[in-house]
Amino acid sequence: VPDGGMTQGVRHILSLLLLLPRACENLKFLSIGSDDWGRWSNHGPVWPDKSSRQMFAEEGLWLSGGSPSRATAETRSDLDELFDMLRRLNMGHPAPKQVVLTPFWVVAGPDYDGMRDAGCPGLAGCSYRELWWHNSSGGIARSPYERGDLREHYRLGFQEGLWHPEYHGRSHFDADAWVGYLKQDDPVSSLYFNNGMTYYHYGFRNSTSGSYYSLHSEYLSDDKAYQKEFAELQRWVQEGVQGFQEFWGYQPSVTAMPCHYGPASMGRVFSLSGLKMVEGEASGRGLVPGMPTMARTMFDPAFEEPAMWDQCFNAAQRDILKRLSEEDYIALQWHSQNALSETYSPQEHRKLMSLFADLVGWLRSLKEDVIFVTASELQQLREKSISCEVWDSHFRIRNYKDHALSLPLAQLDCARTRAIHTHGCFKLVSHRAIASEDVGRNVKMEDFVEMLSQGEYVLELDRDCSTQPSPPHGDAADDSGGRIQQTWTATAEDWGGCGTSRALSNCLGVSFVWNVSWSSNRSESLAVSVDIRGMHALHPNAYVSFSLSAAHKFVSFSESASFEVELTEEERLSVLSILVAAIHRPDGALTGCGSLKKLREEEGCEASMEFEVERREASEETEGTNAMDMACLTGGDACNSLCGWEGVVPVPCARREGLLSKGSTQQMVQSKITSMQRSLAPEGCEVSIALLCLRGDVGAIERLLLSLWDSNSYPAEEILVLAGGNLSSRDTQDLLNKFEGITIVRLPKEVGELAAADLVLQHSRSPFVLFASDDVEFSEGHGAFLPEAIAILRERGQAAGVNLLRHDQLDLPLLRAERTRSNHAFYPLATSWRSSHAGFSLRAFLLRRESYEKMLRPLRWLHSIQSVNAVLRAGGASVLSLTRGWAAARHSSLHLIFFLHRS
């Protein structure tokens, strides 16, 4: 270009060509449906537990022959275990590989108390009364199930993106026929009704219709005396769909008929109710004419005898491989019964859950590129290769057309179903496409957005894009320089409360209830009691270890127990005690579950505390190394870098020499900063950087920032500088002018490093957080430390973090080096109960957020690094160290050398 410039249009076209992903062959889309969630009724009894099933069978009240079905209703622990399993299965996987369930939801069921009031059974006034999920806790909360109110638990799975419900039915059985039998006081129907369940006189002939008694179908009666007209079916379904929308907050688009059974007219009924696809059996049962259908591949070992479960798994593999060879869109059915526990032994329940996890792992290992989607996304992608799914606080948009798209958001189906939303923050989340112009920008629903082929995006509804993950309070912007001043407010609840506890409720399906108090006999000891449920179900020889605070008090037990723990004088004066439980199994597996309990009110606990926050947005005109880093995301091993790590972490390349020249100008420094902040980390590998500069030494802050950017090219979600109260307003302004895009948080003098780390972890949602203090500097000339540390943590799920200090500055022994499959070595750190440290530090440390949420939150309660390490040790969490330390402690003699060198 003669003038050294380039027109905007040409630049835009070239950037798109460079950023288009490589063509991906063999793309397959798979949804996993799960019928019968939310139900407490069926054409046969839904048993409350094993004992009720056994009692009715022994008394000859199961009339259909063979063993009674194992149909049951979910419990709170069933939901907890299911969601925990999905979280574990998805950990470290990019969006297209994250498993999501589609529970087919039953919106209502019989109100037995209301029906008794109406005269059931035996009186002519007997009529069908309903309990709905959107305005009650359902029949599950009542006798004989007594499951409690599960509504918030159901919604939790939706809020976390673990399941996306669709419409299944309203009763799951023939309510009209059932009421008719109850009016006649049919002995079997009445007996089960009086015990809070549905059933009928199996095989008994109806003298009026000449057909057999049956409650088989919600939509089509086997008993001809109770056939339903089209208008009645339409009203029934439309009211059910409305009930679904009132509970879940969106219009369902896919359904599956209960028992895959209904008249041919149901296609038109569903279409008039706003549904767009129906799933049914591969045999054709349940696939009604008049609307799009999807045949299911079944994986339901729970309906077979346990001896057949492995064969069922193998059969499902064969069926899936056959479907994959013939089709690109597959619906798999994994019935809710596979995830429910009340009618199975603990061993049987664990086996059923493990079969599902094994199947997911197998699907990910196939040569076909299997992408997990919801049932609604499957319908949309099959129809038009683009989907838009409604979630709790965002839309997820997937473009799997073979070309990029540019269209207004308002045209998407999901936007039309939620017309109340006017704007949002549009972000790229998939590893299959690179950033486009529309990533991370504020949009209105009428705006056009660009979506690259094989790109997956989220639109975070009704919020603005910001370098801060959660909207702060009191924003004020300086129009002249792009400087933004804000206030963060941390409440007592954010800090973890004052004198409260975070009780350990459930771990691996084992529930704990702790009670800790000062012993009534001796003031120097604590009386501890623990009620444990479910331990032997986990493993006959499993046991729990219990530790108290950082004093290394240790007790182990395998069942509910009471004991005393003696305290030293120093421990008695402590304002808190830390309970930590770790579950041990004979195979050596150990799972830590942190439980914190404060025994005394802490003096001076503030109800809330405000923090001054300032940042200056990076200018749009800045040019620099961004293009080089972005090219590495697409170029892979062409960069001769970490991009070629076999699926561990696809990361930007890092050059082996320093990334800033020795005579770096301010423009080059700013280019590097901008590159870090505008590049995009792979999903699940995002990092927030928090620099703890509590002394407020502006020179130390500058040196730390320069050393970070001179040795790292990995993208940062945000860069927070937490400075002590000694940092003046003028110093703050100077730093913002030199380093655009960073955020400076000025802390009150009384805030310590653990409380400052808590603040970062509350406001940042990145899965990894890099902490560094201003008494260290990062080594220059390497640049691969962050992606290397992330890869190791993704491979070793029990590791809480990676210590990045040089080995000669660690005061504990290192174990023998190990190598990852990416051929990068690291050292596990010794975790002796008597060592003063287990490797956790805020000086230079990459922390896994999940470990914080599970064991360490809030850090402020722990008061010291020693206590943090005690919790990690007792919980079985390891800490690692890279073979080459990235950071080194600064000494006064090194300061002069550093400055002379740079000058």
PDB file of C-alpha atoms in Angstrom, residues 97-237:
ATOM      1  CA  LYS A  97     -17.201 -30.526  24.840  1.00  0.00           C
ATOM      2  CA  GLN A  98     -19.121 -29.700  28.010  1.00  0.00           C
ATOM      3  CA  VAL A  99     -21.939 -32.124  28.735  1.00  0.00           C
ATOM      4  CA  VAL A 100     -25.365 -30.609  29.281  1.00  0.00           C
ATOM      5  CA  LEU A 101     -28.513 -32.588  30.128  1.00  0.00           C
ATOM      6  CA  THR A 102     -31.976 -31.886  28.772  1.00  0.00           C
ATOM      7  CA  PRO A 103     -34.371 -32.982  31.531  1.00  0.00           C
ATOM      8  CA  PHE A 104     -37.854 -33.516  30.127  1.00  0.00           C
ATOM      9  CA  TRP A 105     -39.930 -31.907  32.840  1.00  0.00           C
ATOM     10  CA  VAL A 106     -43.313 -32.881  34.284  1.00  0.00           C
ATOM     11  CA  VAL A 107     -44.922 -29.598  35.324  1.00  0.00           C
ATOM     12  CA  ALA A 108     -47.629 -30.867  37.703  1.00  0.00           C
ATOM     13  CA  GLY A 109     -49.203 -33.893  39.338  1.00  0.00           C
ATOM     14  CA  PRO A 110     -52.081 -34.996  41.573  1.00  0.00           C
ATOM     15  CA  ASP A 111     -52.953 -33.113  44.751  1.00  0.00           C
ATOM     16  CA  TYR A 112     -54.009 -36.044  46.945  1.00  0.00           C
ATOM     17  CA  ASP A 113     -55.173 -33.841  49.834  1.00  0.00           C
ATOM     18  CA  GLY A 114     -57.317 -31.724  47.517  1.00  0.00           C
ATOM     19  CA  MET A 115     -58.812 -34.815  45.922  1.00  0.00           C
ATOM     20  CA  ARG A 116     -59.667 -36.276  49.322  1.00  0.00           C
ATOM     21  CA  ASP A 117     -61.484 -33.051  50.125  1.00  0.00           C
ATOM     22  CA  ALA A 118     -63.416 -33.488  46.873  1.00  0.00           C
ATOM     23  CA  GLY A 119     -64.602 -36.985  47.871  1.00  0.00           C
ATOM     24  CA  CYS A 120     -61.945 -39.334  46.505  1.00  0.00           C
ATOM     25  CA  PRO A 121     -62.119 -42.241  46.569  1.00  0.00           C
ATOM     26  CA  GLY A 122     -65.663 -43.592  46.380  1.00  0.00           C
ATOM     27  CA  LEU A 123     -67.856 -40.474  46.070  1.00  0.00           C
ATOM     28  CA  ALA A 124     -69.428 -38.993  42.967  1.00  0.00           C
ATOM     29  CA  GLY A 125     -67.848 -35.590  43.652  1.00  0.00           C
ATOM     30  CA  CYS A 126     -64.341 -37.034  43.281  1.00  0.00           C
ATOM     31  CA  SER A 127     -62.397 -34.914  40.774  1.00  0.00           C
ATOM     32  CA  TYR A 128     -58.837 -34.355  39.659  1.00  0.00           C
ATOM     33  CA  ARG A 129     -56.943 -31.644  41.540  1.00  0.00           C
ATOM     34  CA  GLU A 130     -53.386 -30.583  40.687  1.00  0.00           C
ATOM     35  CA  LEU A 131     -50.241 -29.308  42.324  1.00  0.00           C
ATOM     36  CA  TRP A 132     -48.067 -27.200  39.998  1.00  0.00           C
ATOM     37  CA  TRP A 133     -44.358 -26.562  40.310  1.00  0.00           C
ATOM     38  CA  HIS A 134     -44.666 -22.862  39.568  1.00  0.00           C
ATOM     39  CA  ASN A 135     -46.883 -22.167  42.595  1.00  0.00           C
ATOM     40  CA  SER A 136     -46.130 -24.987  45.062  1.00  0.00           C
ATOM     41  CA  SER A 137     -43.368 -27.294  46.225  1.00  0.00           C
ATOM     42  CA  GLY A 138     -45.113 -30.172  44.438  1.00  0.00           C
ATOM     43  CA  GLY A 139     -46.211 -33.579  45.612  1.00  0.00           C
ATOM     44  CA  ILE A 140     -42.568 -34.582  46.159  1.00  0.00           C
ATOM     45  CA  ALA A 141     -42.525 -32.404  49.274  1.00  0.00           C
ATOM     46  CA  ARG A 142     -45.543 -34.196  50.763  1.00  0.00           C
ATOM     47  CA  SER A 143     -46.205 -37.655  52.148  1.00  0.00           C
ATOM     48  CA  PRO A 144     -45.145 -40.318  51.297  1.00  0.00           C
ATOM     49  CA  TYR A 145     -42.082 -38.764  49.568  1.00  0.00           C
ATOM     50  CA  GLU A 146     -41.115 -36.009  52.037  1.00  0.00           C
ATOM     51  CA  ARG A 147     -38.327 -34.723  49.794  1.00  0.00           C
ATOM     52  CA  GLY A 148     -38.670 -31.103  50.919  1.00  0.00           C
ATOM     53  CA  ASP A 149     -38.856 -28.106  48.604  1.00  0.00           C
ATOM     54  CA  LEU A 150     -36.482 -28.872  45.725  1.00  0.00           C
ATOM     55  CA  ARG A 151     -37.344 -25.908  43.503  1.00  0.00           C
ATOM     56  CA  GLU A 152     -34.177 -23.940  44.188  1.00  0.00           C
ATOM     57  CA  HIS A 153     -32.100 -27.076  43.638  1.00  0.00           C
ATOM     58  CA  TYR A 154     -33.775 -27.647  40.281  1.00  0.00           C
ATOM     59  CA  ARG A 155     -33.101 -24.061  39.269  1.00  0.00           C
ATOM     60  CA  LEU A 156     -29.462 -24.291  40.408  1.00  0.00           C
ATOM     61  CA  GLY A 157     -28.707 -26.771  37.632  1.00  0.00           C
ATOM     62  CA  PHE A 158     -30.195 -24.348  35.108  1.00  0.00           C
ATOM     63  CA  GLN A 159     -28.368 -21.332  36.532  1.00  0.00           C
ATOM     64  CA  GLU A 160     -25.036 -23.160  36.319  1.00  0.00           C
ATOM     65  CA  GLY A 161     -25.670 -24.330  32.758  1.00  0.00           C
ATOM     66  CA  LEU A 162     -25.729 -28.010  33.753  1.00  0.00           C
ATOM     67  CA  TRP A 163     -29.204 -28.785  32.447  1.00  0.00           C
ATOM     68  CA  HIS A 164     -31.741 -27.080  30.225  1.00  0.00           C
ATOM     69  CA  PRO A 165     -35.276 -28.453  30.764  1.00  0.00           C
ATOM     70  CA  GLU A 166     -37.889 -29.074  28.069  1.00  0.00           C
ATOM     71  CA  TYR A 167     -41.571 -29.986  28.316  1.00  0.00           C
ATOM     72  CA  HIS A 168     -42.512 -33.610  29.022  1.00  0.00           C
ATOM     73  CA  GLY A 169     -46.021 -33.621  30.400  1.00  0.00           C
ATOM     74  CA  ARG A 170     -48.503 -32.505  33.006  1.00  0.00           C
ATOM     75  CA  SER A 171     -49.426 -35.694  34.869  1.00  0.00           C
ATOM     76  CA  HIS A 172     -47.600 -38.588  33.133  1.00  0.00           C
ATOM     77  CA  PHE A 173     -50.680 -40.810  33.335  1.00  0.00           C
ATOM     78  CA  ASP A 174     -54.367 -40.908  32.299  1.00  0.00           C
ATOM     79  CA  ALA A 175     -55.880 -38.633  34.955  1.00  0.00           C
ATOM     80  CA  ASP A 176     -59.439 -38.948  33.566  1.00  0.00           C
ATOM     81  CA  ALA A 177     -59.457 -42.755  33.727  1.00  0.00           C
ATOM     82  CA  TRP A 178     -57.897 -42.669  37.212  1.00  0.00           C
ATOM     83  CA  VAL A 179     -60.631 -40.395  38.567  1.00  0.00           C
ATOM     84  CA  GLY A 180     -63.232 -42.691  36.989  1.00  0.00           C
ATOM     85  CA  TYR A 181     -61.785 -45.723  38.779  1.00  0.00           C
ATOM     86  CA  LEU A 182     -61.581 -43.801  42.066  1.00  0.00           C
ATOM     87  CA  LYS A 183     -65.237 -42.788  41.779  1.00  0.00           C
ATOM     88  CA  GLN A 184     -66.095 -46.467  41.417  1.00  0.00           C
ATOM     89  CA  ASP A 185     -63.911 -47.136  44.477  1.00  0.00           C
ATOM     90  CA  ASP A 186     -61.846 -49.648  42.519  1.00  0.00           C
ATOM     91  CA  PRO A 187     -59.970 -51.484  45.311  1.00  0.00           C
ATOM     92  CA  VAL A 188     -56.488 -51.308  43.743  1.00  0.00           C
ATOM     93  CA  SER A 189     -56.741 -47.677  42.632  1.00  0.00           C
ATOM     94  CA  SER A 190     -58.163 -46.673  46.023  1.00  0.00           C
ATOM     95  CA  LEU A 191     -55.534 -48.564  48.025  1.00  0.00           C
ATOM     96  CA  TYR A 192     -52.666 -46.914  46.197  1.00  0.00           C
ATOM     97  CA  PHE A 193     -54.427 -43.526  46.327  1.00  0.00           C
ATOM     98  CA  ASN A 194     -54.699 -43.771  50.115  1.00  0.00           C
ATOM     99  CA  ASN A 195     -50.935 -44.393  50.181  1.00  0.00           C
ATOM    100  CA  GLY A 196     -50.175 -41.372  47.998  1.00  0.00           C
ATOM    101  CA  MET A 197     -49.492 -43.230  44.735  1.00  0.00           C
ATOM    102  CA  THR A 198     -51.197 -43.987  41.430  1.00  0.00           C
ATOM    103  CA  TYR A 199     -52.037 -47.453  40.079  1.00  0.00           C
ATOM    104  CA  TYR A 200     -54.983 -49.359  38.654  1.00  0.00           C
ATOM    105  CA  HIS A 201     -56.545 -52.811  38.676  1.00  0.00           C
ATOM    106  CA  TYR A 202     -54.173 -54.310  36.129  1.00  0.00           C
ATOM    107  CA  GLY A 203     -55.945 -56.684  33.724  1.00  0.00           C
ATOM    108  CA  PHE A 204     -59.415 -55.860  35.035  1.00  0.00           C
ATOM    109  CA  ARG A 205     -62.013 -55.387  32.272  1.00  0.00           C
ATOM    110  CA  ASN A 206     -64.142 -52.225  32.178  1.00  0.00           C
ATOM    111  CA  SER A 207     -67.760 -53.396  31.834  1.00  0.00           C
ATOM    112  CA  THR A 208     -68.765 -50.058  30.290  1.00  0.00           C
ATOM    113  CA  SER A 209     -66.187 -49.841  27.512  1.00  0.00           C
ATOM    114  CA  GLY A 210     -65.304 -53.508  27.184  1.00  0.00           C
ATOM    115  CA  SER A 211     -61.574 -52.644  27.341  1.00  0.00           C
ATOM    116  CA  TYR A 212     -59.078 -53.210  30.108  1.00  0.00           C
ATOM    117  CA  TYR A 213     -58.347 -50.748  32.905  1.00  0.00           C
ATOM    118  CA  SER A 214     -55.282 -48.654  32.109  1.00  0.00           C
ATOM    119  CA  LEU A 215     -53.615 -45.403  33.085  1.00  0.00           C
ATOM    120  CA  HIS A 216     -50.966 -45.793  30.435  1.00  0.00           C
ATOM    121  CA  SER A 217     -51.013 -42.492  28.588  1.00  0.00           C
ATOM    122  CA  GLU A 218     -51.531 -38.845  29.431  1.00  0.00           C
ATOM    123  CA  TYR A 219     -52.820 -38.204  25.902  1.00  0.00           C
ATOM    124  CA  LEU A 220     -54.359 -41.470  24.631  1.00  0.00           C
ATOM    125  CA  SER A 221     -56.550 -43.672  26.811  1.00  0.00           C
ATOM    126  CA  ASP A 222     -56.289 -47.444  26.470  1.00  0.00           C
ATOM    127  CA  ASP A 223     -59.678 -47.592  28.175  1.00  0.00           C
ATOM    128  CA  LYS A 224     -62.070 -46.439  25.473  1.00  0.00           C
ATOM    129  CA  ALA A 225     -64.462 -45.010  28.064  1.00  0.00           C
ATOM    130  CA  TYR A 226     -62.069 -42.101  28.611  1.00  0.00           C
ATOM    131  CA  GLN A 227     -60.973 -40.987  25.153  1.00  0.00           C
ATOM    132  CA  LYS A 228     -60.094 -37.297  24.816  1.00  0.00           C
ATOM    133  CA  GLU A 229     -61.261 -34.840  22.164  1.00  0.00           C
ATOM    134  CA  PHE A 230     -58.823 -32.646  20.233  1.00  0.00           C
ATOM    135  CA  ALA A 231     -59.966 -29.436  21.963  1.00  0.00           C
ATOM    136  CA  GLU A 232     -59.469 -31.039  25.379  1.00  0.00           C
ATOM    137  CA  LEU A 233     -55.955 -32.185  24.458  1.00  0.00           C
ATOM    138  CA  GLN A 234     -55.098 -28.730  23.110  1.00  0.00           C
ATOM    139  CA  ARG A 235     -56.259 -26.991  26.281  1.00  0.00           C
ATOM    140  CA  TRP A 236     -54.450 -29.543  28.472  1.00  0.00           C
ATOM    141  CA  VAL A 237     -51.110 -29.099  26.685  1.00  0.00           C
TER     142      VAL A 237
END
